[in-house]
mmCIF file of C-alpha atoms and ligand atoms in Angstrom:
data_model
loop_
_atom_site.group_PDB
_atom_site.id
_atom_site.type_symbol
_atom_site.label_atom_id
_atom_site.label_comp_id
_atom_site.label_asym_id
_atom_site.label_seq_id
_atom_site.Cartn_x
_atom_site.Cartn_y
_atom_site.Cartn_z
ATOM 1 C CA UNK A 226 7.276 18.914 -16.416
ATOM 2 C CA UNK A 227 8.034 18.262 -12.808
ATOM 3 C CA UNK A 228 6.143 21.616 -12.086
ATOM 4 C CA UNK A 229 3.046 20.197 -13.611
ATOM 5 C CA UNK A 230 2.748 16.880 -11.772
ATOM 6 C CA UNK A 231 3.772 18.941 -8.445
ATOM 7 C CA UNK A 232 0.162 21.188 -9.537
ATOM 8 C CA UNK A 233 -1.232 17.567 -10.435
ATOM 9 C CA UNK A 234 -0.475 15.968 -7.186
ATOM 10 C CA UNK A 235 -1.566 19.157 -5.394
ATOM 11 C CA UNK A 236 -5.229 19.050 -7.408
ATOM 12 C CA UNK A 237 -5.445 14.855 -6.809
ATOM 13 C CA UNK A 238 -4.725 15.162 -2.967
ATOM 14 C CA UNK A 239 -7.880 18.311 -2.740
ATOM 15 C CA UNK A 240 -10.730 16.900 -5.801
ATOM 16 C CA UNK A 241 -9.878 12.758 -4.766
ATOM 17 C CA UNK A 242 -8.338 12.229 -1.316
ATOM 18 C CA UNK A 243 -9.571 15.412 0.706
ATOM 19 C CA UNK A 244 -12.735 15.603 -0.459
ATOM 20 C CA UNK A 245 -13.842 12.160 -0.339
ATOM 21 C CA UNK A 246 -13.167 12.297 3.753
ATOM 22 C CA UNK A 247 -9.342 11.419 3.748
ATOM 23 C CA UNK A 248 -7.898 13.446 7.180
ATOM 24 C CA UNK A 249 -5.144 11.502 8.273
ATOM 25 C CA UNK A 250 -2.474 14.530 7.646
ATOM 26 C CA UNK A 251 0.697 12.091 7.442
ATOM 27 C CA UNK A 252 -0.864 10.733 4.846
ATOM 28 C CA UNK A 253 -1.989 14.069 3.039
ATOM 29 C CA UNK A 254 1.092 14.931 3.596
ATOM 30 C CA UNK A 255 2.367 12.037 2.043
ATOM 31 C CA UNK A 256 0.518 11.756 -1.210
ATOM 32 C CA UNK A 257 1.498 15.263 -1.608
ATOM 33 C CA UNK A 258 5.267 14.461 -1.416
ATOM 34 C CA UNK A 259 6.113 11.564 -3.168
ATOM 35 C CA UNK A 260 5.998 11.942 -7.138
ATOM 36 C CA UNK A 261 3.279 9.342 -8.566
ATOM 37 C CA UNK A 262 4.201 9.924 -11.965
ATOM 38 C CA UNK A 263 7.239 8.015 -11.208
ATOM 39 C CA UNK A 264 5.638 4.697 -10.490
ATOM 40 C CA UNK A 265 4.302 4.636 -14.002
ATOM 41 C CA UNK A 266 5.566 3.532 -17.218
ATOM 42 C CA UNK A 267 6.427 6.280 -19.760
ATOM 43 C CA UNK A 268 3.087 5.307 -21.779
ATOM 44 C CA UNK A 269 1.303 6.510 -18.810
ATOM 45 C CA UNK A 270 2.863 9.093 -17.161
ATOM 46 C CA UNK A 271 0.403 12.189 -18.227
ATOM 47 C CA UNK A 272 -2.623 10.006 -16.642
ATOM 48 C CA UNK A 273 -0.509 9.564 -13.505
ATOM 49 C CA UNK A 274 -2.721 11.591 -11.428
ATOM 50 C CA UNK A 275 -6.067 9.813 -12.880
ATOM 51 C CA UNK A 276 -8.534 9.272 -10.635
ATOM 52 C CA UNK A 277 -8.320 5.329 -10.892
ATOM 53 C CA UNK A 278 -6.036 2.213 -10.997
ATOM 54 C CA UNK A 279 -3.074 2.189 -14.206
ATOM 55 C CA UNK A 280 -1.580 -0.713 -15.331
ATOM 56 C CA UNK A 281 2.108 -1.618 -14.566
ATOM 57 C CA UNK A 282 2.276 -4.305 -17.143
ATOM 58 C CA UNK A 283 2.403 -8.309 -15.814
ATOM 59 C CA UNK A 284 -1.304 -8.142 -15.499
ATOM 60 C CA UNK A 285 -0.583 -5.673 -12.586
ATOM 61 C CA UNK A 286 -1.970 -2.310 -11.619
ATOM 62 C CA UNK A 287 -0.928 0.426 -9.351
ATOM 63 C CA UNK A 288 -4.074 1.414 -7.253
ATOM 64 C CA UNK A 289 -6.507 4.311 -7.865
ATOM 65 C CA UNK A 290 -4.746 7.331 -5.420
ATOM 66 C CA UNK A 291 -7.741 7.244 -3.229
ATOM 67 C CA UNK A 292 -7.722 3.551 -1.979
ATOM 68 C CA UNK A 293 -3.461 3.982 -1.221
ATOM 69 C CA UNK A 294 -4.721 7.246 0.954
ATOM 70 C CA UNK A 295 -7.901 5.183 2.376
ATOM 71 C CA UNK A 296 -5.838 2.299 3.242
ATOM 72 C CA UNK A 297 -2.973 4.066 4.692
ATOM 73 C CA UNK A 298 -5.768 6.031 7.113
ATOM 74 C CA UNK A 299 -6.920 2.741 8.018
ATOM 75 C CA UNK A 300 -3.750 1.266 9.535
ATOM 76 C CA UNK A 301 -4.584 4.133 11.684
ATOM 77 C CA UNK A 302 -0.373 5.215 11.987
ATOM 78 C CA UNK A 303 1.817 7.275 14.393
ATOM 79 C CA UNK A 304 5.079 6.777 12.818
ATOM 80 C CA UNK A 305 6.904 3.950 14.966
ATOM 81 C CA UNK A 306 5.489 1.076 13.523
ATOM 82 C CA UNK A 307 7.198 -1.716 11.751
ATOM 83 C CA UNK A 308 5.085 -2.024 8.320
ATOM 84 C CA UNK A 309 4.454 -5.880 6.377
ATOM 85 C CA UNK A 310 2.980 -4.737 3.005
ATOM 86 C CA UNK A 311 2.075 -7.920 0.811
ATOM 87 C CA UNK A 312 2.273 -6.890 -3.042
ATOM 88 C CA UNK A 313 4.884 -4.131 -3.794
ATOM 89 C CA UNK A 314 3.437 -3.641 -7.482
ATOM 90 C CA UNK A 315 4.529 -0.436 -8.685
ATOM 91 C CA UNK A 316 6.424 0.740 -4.908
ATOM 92 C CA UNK A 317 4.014 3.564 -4.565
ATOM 93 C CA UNK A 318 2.445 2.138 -1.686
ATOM 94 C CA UNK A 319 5.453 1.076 -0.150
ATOM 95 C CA UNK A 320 6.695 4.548 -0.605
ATOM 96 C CA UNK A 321 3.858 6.557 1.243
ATOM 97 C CA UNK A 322 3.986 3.610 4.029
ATOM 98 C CA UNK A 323 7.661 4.404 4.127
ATOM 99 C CA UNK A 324 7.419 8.473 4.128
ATOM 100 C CA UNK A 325 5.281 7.869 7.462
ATOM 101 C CA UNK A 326 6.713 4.655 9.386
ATOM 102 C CA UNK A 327 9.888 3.475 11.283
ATOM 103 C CA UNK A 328 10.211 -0.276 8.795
ATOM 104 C CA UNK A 329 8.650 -1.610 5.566
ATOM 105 C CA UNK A 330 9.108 -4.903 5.150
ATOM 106 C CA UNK A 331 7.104 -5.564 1.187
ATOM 107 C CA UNK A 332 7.088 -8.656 -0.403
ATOM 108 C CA UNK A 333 6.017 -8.857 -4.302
ATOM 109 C CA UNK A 334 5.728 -12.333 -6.166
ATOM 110 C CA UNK A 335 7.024 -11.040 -9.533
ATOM 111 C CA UNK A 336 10.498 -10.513 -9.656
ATOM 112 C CA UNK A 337 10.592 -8.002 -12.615
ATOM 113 C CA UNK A 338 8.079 -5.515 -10.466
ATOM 114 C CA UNK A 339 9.633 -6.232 -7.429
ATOM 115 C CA UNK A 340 13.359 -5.239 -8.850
ATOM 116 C CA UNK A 341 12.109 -2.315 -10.807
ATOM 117 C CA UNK A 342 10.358 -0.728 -7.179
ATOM 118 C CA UNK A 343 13.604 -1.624 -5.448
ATOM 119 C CA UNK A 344 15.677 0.590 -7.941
ATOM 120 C CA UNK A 345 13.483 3.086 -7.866
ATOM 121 C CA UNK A 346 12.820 3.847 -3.872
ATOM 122 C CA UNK A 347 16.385 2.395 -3.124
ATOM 123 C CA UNK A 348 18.817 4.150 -5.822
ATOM 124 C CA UNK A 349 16.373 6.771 -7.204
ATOM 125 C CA UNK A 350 14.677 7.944 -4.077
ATOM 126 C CA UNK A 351 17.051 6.911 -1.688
ATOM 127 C CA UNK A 352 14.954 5.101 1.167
ATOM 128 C CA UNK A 353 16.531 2.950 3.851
ATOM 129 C CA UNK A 354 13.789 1.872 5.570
ATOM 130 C CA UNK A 355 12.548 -0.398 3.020
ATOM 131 C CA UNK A 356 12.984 -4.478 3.446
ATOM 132 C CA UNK A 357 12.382 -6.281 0.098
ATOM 133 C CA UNK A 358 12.154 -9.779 -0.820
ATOM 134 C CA UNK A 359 10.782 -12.088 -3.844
ATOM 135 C CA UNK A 360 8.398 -14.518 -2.738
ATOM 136 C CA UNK A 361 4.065 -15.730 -2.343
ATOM 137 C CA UNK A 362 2.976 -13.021 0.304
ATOM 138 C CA UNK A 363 0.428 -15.359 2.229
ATOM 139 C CA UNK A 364 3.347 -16.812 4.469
ATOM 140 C CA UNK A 365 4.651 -13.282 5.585
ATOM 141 C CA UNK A 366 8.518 -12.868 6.303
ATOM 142 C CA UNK A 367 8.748 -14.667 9.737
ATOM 143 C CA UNK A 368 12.135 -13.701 10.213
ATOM 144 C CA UNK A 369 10.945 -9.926 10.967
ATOM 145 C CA UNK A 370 7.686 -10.852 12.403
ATOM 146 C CA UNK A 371 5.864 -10.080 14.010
ATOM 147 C CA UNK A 372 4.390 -6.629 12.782
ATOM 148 C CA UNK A 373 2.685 -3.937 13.874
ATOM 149 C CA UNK A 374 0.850 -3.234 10.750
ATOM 150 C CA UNK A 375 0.153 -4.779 7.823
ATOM 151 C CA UNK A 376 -1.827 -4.290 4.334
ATOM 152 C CA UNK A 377 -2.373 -6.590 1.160
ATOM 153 C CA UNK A 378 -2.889 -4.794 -1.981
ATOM 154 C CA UNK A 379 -4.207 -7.695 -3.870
ATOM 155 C CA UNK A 380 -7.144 -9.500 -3.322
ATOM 156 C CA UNK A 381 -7.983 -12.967 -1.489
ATOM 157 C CA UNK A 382 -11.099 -15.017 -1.195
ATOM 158 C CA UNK A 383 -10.135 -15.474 2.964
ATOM 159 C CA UNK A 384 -7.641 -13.003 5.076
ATOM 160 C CA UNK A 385 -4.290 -15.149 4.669
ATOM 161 C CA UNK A 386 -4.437 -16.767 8.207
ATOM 162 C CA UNK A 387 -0.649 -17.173 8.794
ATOM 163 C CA UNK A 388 -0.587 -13.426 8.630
ATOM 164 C CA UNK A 389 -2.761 -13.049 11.793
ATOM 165 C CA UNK A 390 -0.170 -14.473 13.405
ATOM 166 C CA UNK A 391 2.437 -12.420 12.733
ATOM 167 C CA UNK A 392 0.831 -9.144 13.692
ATOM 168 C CA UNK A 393 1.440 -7.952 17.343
ATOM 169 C CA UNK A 394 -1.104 -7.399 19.574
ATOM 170 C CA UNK A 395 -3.085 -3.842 19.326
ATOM 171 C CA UNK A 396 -2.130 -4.461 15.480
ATOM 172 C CA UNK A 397 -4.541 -3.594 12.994
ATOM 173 C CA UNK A 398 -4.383 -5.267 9.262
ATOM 174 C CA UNK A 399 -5.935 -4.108 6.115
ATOM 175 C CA UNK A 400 -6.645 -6.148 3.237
ATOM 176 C CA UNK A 401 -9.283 -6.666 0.025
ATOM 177 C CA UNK A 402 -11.422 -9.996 0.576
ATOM 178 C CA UNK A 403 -13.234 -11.727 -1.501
ATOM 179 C CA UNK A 404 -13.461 -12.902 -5.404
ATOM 180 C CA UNK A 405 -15.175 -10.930 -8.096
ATOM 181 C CA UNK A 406 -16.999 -8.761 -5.483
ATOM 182 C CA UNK A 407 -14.482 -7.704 -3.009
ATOM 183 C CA UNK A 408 -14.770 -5.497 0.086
ATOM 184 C CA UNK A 409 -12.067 -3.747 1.931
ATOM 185 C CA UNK A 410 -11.597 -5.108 5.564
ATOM 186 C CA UNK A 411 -9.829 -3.809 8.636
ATOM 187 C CA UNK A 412 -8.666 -6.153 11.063
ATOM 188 C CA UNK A 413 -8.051 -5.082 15.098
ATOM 189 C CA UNK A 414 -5.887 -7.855 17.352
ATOM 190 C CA UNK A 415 -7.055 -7.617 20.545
ATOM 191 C CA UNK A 416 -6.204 -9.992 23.669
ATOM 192 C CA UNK A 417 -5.278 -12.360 21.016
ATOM 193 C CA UNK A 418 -8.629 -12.362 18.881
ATOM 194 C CA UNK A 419 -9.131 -10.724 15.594
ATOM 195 C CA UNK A 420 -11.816 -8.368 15.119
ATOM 196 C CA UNK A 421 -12.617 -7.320 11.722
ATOM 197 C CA UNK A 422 -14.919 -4.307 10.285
ATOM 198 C CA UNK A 423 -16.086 -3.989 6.931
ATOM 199 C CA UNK A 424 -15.842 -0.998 4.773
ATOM 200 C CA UNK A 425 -16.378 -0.449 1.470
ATOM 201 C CA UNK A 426 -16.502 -2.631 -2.091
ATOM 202 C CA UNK A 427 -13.206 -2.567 -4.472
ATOM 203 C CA UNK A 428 -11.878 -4.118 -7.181
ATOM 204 C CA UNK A 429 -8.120 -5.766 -6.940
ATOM 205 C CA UNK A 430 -5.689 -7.749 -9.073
ATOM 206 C CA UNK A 431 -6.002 -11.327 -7.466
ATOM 207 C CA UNK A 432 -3.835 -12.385 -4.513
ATOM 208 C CA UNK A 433 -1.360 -15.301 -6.090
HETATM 209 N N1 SAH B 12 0.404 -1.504 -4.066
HETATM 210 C C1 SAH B 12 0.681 -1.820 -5.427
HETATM 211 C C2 SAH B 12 -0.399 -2.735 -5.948
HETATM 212 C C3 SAH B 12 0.073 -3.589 -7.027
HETATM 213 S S1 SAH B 12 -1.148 -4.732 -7.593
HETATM 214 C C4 SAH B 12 0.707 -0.545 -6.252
HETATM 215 O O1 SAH B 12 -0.121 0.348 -5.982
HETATM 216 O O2 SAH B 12 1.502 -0.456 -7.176
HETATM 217 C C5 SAH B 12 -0.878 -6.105 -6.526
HETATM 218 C C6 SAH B 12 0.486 -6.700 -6.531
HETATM 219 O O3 SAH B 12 0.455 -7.848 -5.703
HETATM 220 C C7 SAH B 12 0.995 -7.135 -7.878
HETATM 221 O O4 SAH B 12 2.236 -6.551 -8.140
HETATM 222 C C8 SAH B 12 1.116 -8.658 -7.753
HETATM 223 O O5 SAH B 12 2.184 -9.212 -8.494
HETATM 224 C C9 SAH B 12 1.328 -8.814 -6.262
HETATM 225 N N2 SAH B 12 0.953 -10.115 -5.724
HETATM 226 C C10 SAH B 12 -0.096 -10.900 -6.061
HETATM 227 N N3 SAH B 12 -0.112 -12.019 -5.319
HETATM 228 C C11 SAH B 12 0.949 -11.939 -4.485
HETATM 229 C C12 SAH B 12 1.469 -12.805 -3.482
HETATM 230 N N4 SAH B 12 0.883 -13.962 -3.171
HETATM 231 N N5 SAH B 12 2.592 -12.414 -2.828
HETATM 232 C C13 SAH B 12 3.211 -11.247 -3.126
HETATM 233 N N6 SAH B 12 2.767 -10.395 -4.069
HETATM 234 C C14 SAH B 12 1.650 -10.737 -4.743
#
C-alpha cells in the first residue's frame, strides 16, 4: 500500500502543485516526502491524495495539497527560520514547515487534534524541531517570539494584530482573511510597517 501512495504523492506533486505554478523546490521536495495519507483518518485514507480539503473530524479539515504547497512558497523560506504556525489541524502542515525550517513552534485550540499531530510527528515520525502547545492562536507564544515566519491555517475576519508583533523584521506572514469570502494574504515587515499583498480567494475552517 505504501508503494501506491508513494505513486500517489508523486502524481499530486506533478497534476496539482507543479502544474498550477508551485517552484519553490524545498517545498516540492517536501510534499513529495512526507506521507499525506498519514494525516488522515482510516475512512479517508484512499482519497488522501484528492485534490481538495478532507475532514479530520471536530468540524476540522486538513487543507487541499495545493494551498499547504502555495502557502509554504509564500513564506518565501531558506531553511533557518524559526516557524509560528497557528492551527496544527491534522500536523501536515506543520510537518512540511518542519522538513524545510530550523523551529516550528504550532499552536492548535483543540486538544484531541493537537495530541493526535503530536504523536504522530513526535513518536511516529520522529521530529524534534517541533514546539507544541494547547491554546487560542491569536495571542501567539510570546515566550519564543518573536518569529521569523508565520502562517494561520484558519480563517479571520482581520490579521490577528498581536501577531504582527511578534514577527521580526524582514518577516513575512501568511494568513486567510476574511468571513464567508476569504482571500489569502501575505504580509512583508519592513522598517517596522506591515505591508500586505493580496492573492487569491479560499475557503477555511473559521479562526476560534
Ligand atoms: N493546517 C491544518 C489545518 C487544520 S484546519 C491541516 O492542514 O491539517 C484549522 C485548524 O485551526 C483546526 O484544527 C482548528 O481547530 C484550528 N484553530 C481554529 N482556531 C484556532 C485558534 N484560535 N488557535 C489555534 N488553533 C485554531
Amino acid at each position: 500500500m505504501s508503494e501506491t501512495y508513494e505513486l500517489n504523492r508523486k502524481h499530486m506533486v506533478e497534476s496539482q502543485i507543479r502544474n498550477r505554478g508551485v517552484k519553490d523546490k524545498r517545498v516540492i521536495d517536501a510534499l513529495l516526502k512526507i506521507p499525506r495519507d498519514l494525516f488522515v483518518p482510516e475512512i479517508d485514507k484512499i482519497h488522501s491524495h484528492h485534490d481538495g480539503p478532507l475532514s479530520i473530524g471536530y468540524g476540522q479539515t486538513i487543507s487541499q495539497p495545493y494551498i499547504v504547497a502555495y502557502m509554504t512558497e509564500l513564506l518565501e523560506l531558506e531553511g533557518d527560520e524559526r516557524v509560528l504556525e497557528i492551527g496544527t489541524g491534522s500536523g501536515y502542515q506543520t510537518a512540511i514547515l518542519a522538513e524545510i525550517v530550523k523551529q516550528v513552534f504550532t499552536i492548535e485550540v483543540i486538544k484531541h487534534l493537537a495530541n493526535s499531530a503530536e504523536k504522530l510527528l513526535i513518536n511516529q515520525l520522529g521530529y524534534s524541531n517541533i514546539h507544541f502547545k494547547i491554546d487560542n492562536g491569536r495571542e501567539g507564544w510570546t515566550q519564543y517570539a518573536p518569529f521569523d515566519r508565520i502562517i494561520i491555517t484558519a480563517a479571520s475576519r482581520a490579521f490577528p494584530e498581536a501577531l504582527f508583533f511578534q514577527l521580526t523584521e524582514n518577516g513575512i506572514a501568511v494568513a486567510p482573511v476574511g468571513n464567508f469570502f476569504q482571500q489569502l494574504v501575505q504580509y512583508k515587515k519592513k522598517d517596522g510597517q506591515i505591508r500586505e499583498k493580496i492573492l487569491i480567494g479560499v475557503s477555511f475552517v473559521p479562526l476560534i
